[in-house]
């Protein structure tokens, strides 16, 4: 682990454990109602984006714990993970834009953009890390991780509430 990553060790350990537990609980909760979720036009994509964002937080935290890793490599790993999670988020946004017949235009916009917030933290953080701004980059990655937990809980709650409608 590089000198810049060392002070973030406890944060990364806590985030990996908490986020992995949360992701597991969400997958179990969603699996109980999987038939209803899959019957919806928008819920599968939203649930997938939510889980992908949590996986990104797990991956970012885990890679932050790799011994001897240069900060620039860590930044590249965070960027790659953010792009992968972004694929799920873009798909979710497209589905919401074309298949959400219930929400207003503002509602669709809000639903689509909330999942982008943590990705922005990871993307900005990754770019800063790759370009040598370790302190700022690590702070943005941490912010992305916290936002990932918050937005995933909110989105998962929405999915589970929508199942009952």
PDB file of C-alpha atoms in Angstrom:
ATOM      1  CA  UNK A   1       0.000   0.000   0.000  1.00  0.00           C
ATOM      2  CA  UNK A   2       1.442   3.381  -0.935  1.00  0.00           C
ATOM      3  CA  UNK A   3       2.036   6.136   1.609  1.00  0.00           C
ATOM      4  CA  UNK A   4      -0.948   8.070   0.290  1.00  0.00           C
ATOM      5  CA  UNK A   5      -3.271   5.064   0.697  1.00  0.00           C
ATOM      6  CA  UNK A   6      -2.076   4.092   4.192  1.00  0.00           C
ATOM      7  CA  UNK A   7      -4.175   6.672   6.097  1.00  0.00           C
ATOM      8  CA  UNK A   8      -7.261   5.399   4.247  1.00  0.00           C
ATOM      9  CA  UNK A   9      -6.768   1.778   5.334  1.00  0.00           C
ATOM     10  CA  UNK A  10      -9.380   1.784   8.118  1.00  0.00           C
ATOM     11  CA  UNK A  11     -11.881   3.612   5.917  1.00  0.00           C
ATOM     12  CA  UNK A  12     -11.398   1.078   3.112  1.00  0.00           C
ATOM     13  CA  UNK A  13     -11.694  -1.885   5.468  1.00  0.00           C
ATOM     14  CA  UNK A  14     -14.918  -0.472   6.933  1.00  0.00           C
ATOM     15  CA  UNK A  15     -16.366   0.348   3.506  1.00  0.00           C
ATOM     16  CA  UNK A  16     -15.573  -3.054   2.024  1.00  0.00           C
ATOM     17  CA  UNK A  17     -17.172  -4.892   4.937  1.00  0.00           C
ATOM     18  CA  UNK A  18     -20.236  -2.691   5.252  1.00  0.00           C
ATOM     19  CA  UNK A  19     -20.826  -2.389   1.523  1.00  0.00           C
ATOM     20  CA  UNK A  20     -20.425  -6.108   0.911  1.00  0.00           C
ATOM     21  CA  UNK A  21     -22.900  -6.868   3.694  1.00  0.00           C
ATOM     22  CA  UNK A  22     -25.347  -4.320   2.300  1.00  0.00           C
ATOM     23  CA  UNK A  23     -25.007  -5.694  -1.238  1.00  0.00           C
ATOM     24  CA  UNK A  24     -25.698  -9.203   0.029  1.00  0.00           C
ATOM     25  CA  UNK A  25     -28.748  -8.099   1.971  1.00  0.00           C
ATOM     26  CA  UNK A  26     -30.121  -6.196  -1.010  1.00  0.00           C
ATOM     27  CA  UNK A  27     -29.654  -9.145  -3.324  1.00  0.00           C
ATOM     28  CA  UNK A  28     -31.452 -11.437  -0.863  1.00  0.00           C
ATOM     29  CA  UNK A  29     -34.273  -8.899  -0.395  1.00  0.00           C
ATOM     30  CA  UNK A  30     -34.677  -8.499  -4.136  1.00  0.00           C
ATOM     31  CA  UNK A  31     -34.523 -12.244  -4.770  1.00  0.00           C
ATOM     32  CA  UNK A  32     -37.564 -12.738  -2.550  1.00  0.00           C
ATOM     33  CA  UNK A  33     -39.574 -10.636  -5.023  1.00  0.00           C
ATOM     34  CA  UNK A  34     -37.609 -11.391  -8.175  1.00  0.00           C
ATOM     35  CA  UNK A  35     -40.656 -12.424 -10.247  1.00  0.00           C
ATOM     36  CA  UNK A  36     -42.393  -9.117  -9.557  1.00  0.00           C
ATOM     37  CA  UNK A  37     -39.211  -7.129 -10.139  1.00  0.00           C
ATOM     38  CA  UNK A  38     -38.572  -8.884 -13.450  1.00  0.00           C
ATOM     39  CA  UNK A  39     -42.162  -8.231 -14.564  1.00  0.00           C
ATOM     40  CA  UNK A  40     -41.616  -4.485 -14.245  1.00  0.00           C
ATOM     41  CA  UNK A  41     -40.442  -2.397 -17.185  1.00  0.00           C
ATOM     42  CA  UNK A  42     -37.938  -0.366 -15.160  1.00  0.00           C
ATOM     43  CA  UNK A  43     -37.133  -2.125 -11.883  1.00  0.00           C
ATOM     44  CA  UNK A  44     -34.605  -4.712 -13.166  1.00  0.00           C
ATOM     45  CA  UNK A  45     -32.400  -2.024 -14.711  1.00  0.00           C
ATOM     46  CA  UNK A  46     -32.619   0.167 -11.616  1.00  0.00           C
ATOM     47  CA  UNK A  47     -31.826  -2.747  -9.311  1.00  0.00           C
ATOM     48  CA  UNK A  48     -28.878  -3.730 -11.524  1.00  0.00           C
ATOM     49  CA  UNK A  49     -27.490  -0.194 -11.452  1.00  0.00           C
ATOM     50  CA  UNK A  50     -27.847  -0.103  -7.679  1.00  0.00           C
ATOM     51  CA  UNK A  51     -25.994  -3.381  -7.183  1.00  0.00           C
ATOM     52  CA  UNK A  52     -23.299  -2.379  -9.716  1.00  0.00           C
ATOM     53  CA  UNK A  53     -22.662   0.826  -7.775  1.00  0.00           C
ATOM     54  CA  UNK A  54     -22.265  -1.129  -4.540  1.00  0.00           C
ATOM     55  CA  UNK A  55     -19.898  -3.544  -6.254  1.00  0.00           C
ATOM     56  CA  UNK A  56     -17.878  -0.537  -7.440  1.00  0.00           C
ATOM     57  CA  UNK A  57     -17.586   0.684  -3.833  1.00  0.00           C
ATOM     58  CA  UNK A  58     -16.450  -2.793  -2.753  1.00  0.00           C
ATOM     59  CA  UNK A  59     -13.893  -2.997  -5.557  1.00  0.00           C
ATOM     60  CA  UNK A  60     -12.561   0.520  -4.924  1.00  0.00           C
ATOM     61  CA  UNK A  61     -12.149  -0.218  -1.225  1.00  0.00           C
ATOM     62  CA  UNK A  62     -10.547  -3.599  -1.850  1.00  0.00           C
ATOM     63  CA  UNK A  63      -8.060  -2.249  -4.389  1.00  0.00           C
ATOM     64  CA  UNK A  64      -7.240   0.522  -1.929  1.00  0.00           C
ATOM     65  CA  UNK A  65      -5.948  -2.179   0.409  1.00  0.00           C
ATOM     66  CA  UNK A  66      -3.563  -3.842  -2.042  1.00  0.00           C
ATOM     67  CA  UNK A  67      -0.033  -3.710  -0.577  1.00  0.00           C
ATOM     68  CA  UNK A  68       2.592  -1.701  -2.453  1.00  0.00           C
ATOM     69  CA  UNK A  69       0.197  -0.455  -5.085  1.00  0.00           C
ATOM     70  CA  UNK A  70       1.058   2.885  -6.710  1.00  0.00           C
ATOM     71  CA  UNK A  71      -1.635   5.543  -6.361  1.00  0.00           C
ATOM     72  CA  UNK A  72      -1.760   6.006 -10.133  1.00  0.00           C
ATOM     73  CA  UNK A  73      -2.562   2.313 -10.647  1.00  0.00           C
ATOM     74  CA  UNK A  74      -5.242   2.550  -7.978  1.00  0.00           C
ATOM     75  CA  UNK A  75      -6.710   5.500  -9.863  1.00  0.00           C
ATOM     76  CA  UNK A  76      -6.777   3.481 -13.082  1.00  0.00           C
ATOM     77  CA  UNK A  77      -8.545   0.625 -11.273  1.00  0.00           C
ATOM     78  CA  UNK A  78     -11.132   3.022  -9.844  1.00  0.00           C
ATOM     79  CA  UNK A  79     -11.690   4.521 -13.301  1.00  0.00           C
ATOM     80  CA  UNK A  80     -12.138   1.082 -14.872  1.00  0.00           C
ATOM     81  CA  UNK A  81     -14.636   0.109 -12.178  1.00  0.00           C
ATOM     82  CA  UNK A  82     -16.535   3.374 -12.582  1.00  0.00           C
ATOM     83  CA  UNK A  83     -16.806   2.847 -16.323  1.00  0.00           C
ATOM     84  CA  UNK A  84     -18.092  -0.713 -15.785  1.00  0.00           C
ATOM     85  CA  UNK A  85     -20.689   0.459 -13.239  1.00  0.00           C
ATOM     86  CA  UNK A  86     -21.510   3.341 -15.555  1.00  0.00           C
ATOM     87  CA  UNK A  87     -22.649   0.870 -18.217  1.00  0.00           C
ATOM     88  CA  UNK A  88     -25.355  -0.333 -15.839  1.00  0.00           C
ATOM     89  CA  UNK A  89     -26.298   3.231 -14.913  1.00  0.00           C
ATOM     90  CA  UNK A  90     -26.574   4.355 -18.546  1.00  0.00           C
ATOM     91  CA  UNK A  91     -28.753   1.334 -19.288  1.00  0.00           C
ATOM     92  CA  UNK A  92     -30.957   2.219 -16.322  1.00  0.00           C
ATOM     93  CA  UNK A  93     -31.241   5.818 -17.513  1.00  0.00           C
ATOM     94  CA  UNK A  94     -32.238   4.681 -21.010  1.00  0.00           C
ATOM     95  CA  UNK A  95     -34.860   2.320 -19.633  1.00  0.00           C
ATOM     96  CA  UNK A  96     -36.284   5.048 -17.400  1.00  0.00           C
ATOM     97  CA  UNK A  97     -36.394   7.510 -20.283  1.00  0.00           C
ATOM     98  CA  UNK A  98     -38.218   5.132 -22.619  1.00  0.00           C
ATOM     99  CA  UNK A  99     -40.291   2.826 -20.424  1.00  0.00           C
ATOM    100  CA  UNK A 100     -41.288   4.777 -17.302  1.00  0.00           C
ATOM    101  CA  UNK A 101     -44.900   5.683 -18.043  1.00  0.00           C
ATOM    102  CA  UNK A 102     -45.805   6.522 -14.446  1.00  0.00           C
ATOM    103  CA  UNK A 103     -43.420   9.316 -13.490  1.00  0.00           C
ATOM    104  CA  UNK A 104     -43.417  12.905 -14.658  1.00  0.00           C
ATOM    105  CA  UNK A 105     -40.512  14.132 -16.730  1.00  0.00           C
ATOM    106  CA  UNK A 106     -38.977  15.599 -13.557  1.00  0.00           C
ATOM    107  CA  UNK A 107     -39.492  12.287 -11.743  1.00  0.00           C
ATOM    108  CA  UNK A 108     -37.772  10.351 -14.508  1.00  0.00           C
ATOM    109  CA  UNK A 109     -34.890  12.843 -14.462  1.00  0.00           C
ATOM    110  CA  UNK A 110     -34.517  12.540 -10.676  1.00  0.00           C
ATOM    111  CA  UNK A 111     -34.631   8.735 -10.820  1.00  0.00           C
ATOM    112  CA  UNK A 112     -32.064   8.671 -13.589  1.00  0.00           C
ATOM    113  CA  UNK A 113     -29.568  11.104 -12.106  1.00  0.00           C
ATOM    114  CA  UNK A 114     -29.439   9.980  -8.471  1.00  0.00           C
ATOM    115  CA  UNK A 115     -27.400   6.939  -9.489  1.00  0.00           C
ATOM    116  CA  UNK A 116     -24.906   9.115 -11.362  1.00  0.00           C
ATOM    117  CA  UNK A 117     -23.757  10.988  -8.244  1.00  0.00           C
ATOM    118  CA  UNK A 118     -21.502   8.284  -6.783  1.00  0.00           C
ATOM    119  CA  UNK A 119     -20.103   7.483 -10.213  1.00  0.00           C
ATOM    120  CA  UNK A 120     -19.039  11.092 -10.589  1.00  0.00           C
ATOM    121  CA  UNK A 121     -17.148  10.849  -7.299  1.00  0.00           C
ATOM    122  CA  UNK A 122     -15.323   7.748  -8.485  1.00  0.00           C
ATOM    123  CA  UNK A 123     -14.607   9.184 -11.941  1.00  0.00           C
ATOM    124  CA  UNK A 124     -13.257  12.488 -10.634  1.00  0.00           C
ATOM    125  CA  UNK A 125     -11.297  10.665  -7.945  1.00  0.00           C
ATOM    126  CA  UNK A 126      -9.825   8.222 -10.441  1.00  0.00           C
ATOM    127  CA  UNK A 127      -8.749  11.001 -12.791  1.00  0.00           C
ATOM    128  CA  UNK A 128      -7.169  12.953  -9.931  1.00  0.00           C
ATOM    129  CA  UNK A 129      -5.307   9.860  -8.732  1.00  0.00           C
ATOM    130  CA  UNK A 130      -4.005   9.026 -12.196  1.00  0.00           C
ATOM    131  CA  UNK A 131      -2.815  12.602 -12.691  1.00  0.00           C
ATOM    132  CA  UNK A 132      -0.960  12.695  -9.358  1.00  0.00           C
ATOM    133  CA  UNK A 133      -3.373  14.546  -7.073  1.00  0.00           C
ATOM    134  CA  UNK A 134      -3.528  11.788  -4.487  1.00  0.00           C
ATOM    135  CA  UNK A 135      -5.101  13.634  -1.552  1.00  0.00           C
ATOM    136  CA  UNK A 136      -7.953  15.132  -3.584  1.00  0.00           C
ATOM    137  CA  UNK A 137      -8.433  11.924  -5.570  1.00  0.00           C
ATOM    138  CA  UNK A 138      -8.713   9.780  -2.452  1.00  0.00           C
ATOM    139  CA  UNK A 139     -11.228  12.217  -0.955  1.00  0.00           C
ATOM    140  CA  UNK A 140     -13.384  12.010  -4.088  1.00  0.00           C
ATOM    141  CA  UNK A 141     -13.209   8.201  -4.096  1.00  0.00           C
ATOM    142  CA  UNK A 142     -14.255   8.206  -0.436  1.00  0.00           C
ATOM    143  CA  UNK A 143     -17.140  10.531  -1.267  1.00  0.00           C
ATOM    144  CA  UNK A 144     -18.142   8.260  -4.135  1.00  0.00           C
ATOM    145  CA  UNK A 145     -18.096   5.282  -1.767  1.00  0.00           C
ATOM    146  CA  UNK A 146     -20.344   6.979   0.773  1.00  0.00           C
ATOM    147  CA  UNK A 147     -22.682   8.207  -1.960  1.00  0.00           C
ATOM    148  CA  UNK A 148     -22.762   4.672  -3.386  1.00  0.00           C
ATOM    149  CA  UNK A 149     -24.067   3.345  -0.097  1.00  0.00           C
ATOM    150  CA  UNK A 150     -26.626   6.148   0.282  1.00  0.00           C
ATOM    151  CA  UNK A 151     -27.948   6.051  -3.279  1.00  0.00           C
ATOM    152  CA  UNK A 152     -28.028   2.266  -3.389  1.00  0.00           C
ATOM    153  CA  UNK A 153     -30.054   2.117  -0.190  1.00  0.00           C
ATOM    154  CA  UNK A 154     -32.475   4.701  -1.557  1.00  0.00           C
ATOM    155  CA  UNK A 155     -32.750   2.998  -4.947  1.00  0.00           C
ATOM    156  CA  UNK A 156     -33.145  -0.441  -3.397  1.00  0.00           C
ATOM    157  CA  UNK A 157     -35.832   0.891  -1.076  1.00  0.00           C
ATOM    158  CA  UNK A 158     -37.651   2.372  -4.056  1.00  0.00           C
ATOM    159  CA  UNK A 159     -37.419  -0.936  -5.938  1.00  0.00           C
ATOM    160  CA  UNK A 160     -38.780  -2.859  -2.960  1.00  0.00           C
ATOM    161  CA  UNK A 161     -41.618  -0.361  -2.425  1.00  0.00           C
ATOM    162  CA  UNK A 162     -42.497  -0.397  -6.133  1.00  0.00           C
ATOM    163  CA  UNK A 163     -42.826  -4.194  -5.929  1.00  0.00           C
ATOM    164  CA  UNK A 164     -45.765  -3.742  -3.567  1.00  0.00           C
ATOM    165  CA  UNK A 165     -47.638  -1.280  -5.785  1.00  0.00           C
TER     166      UNK A 165
END
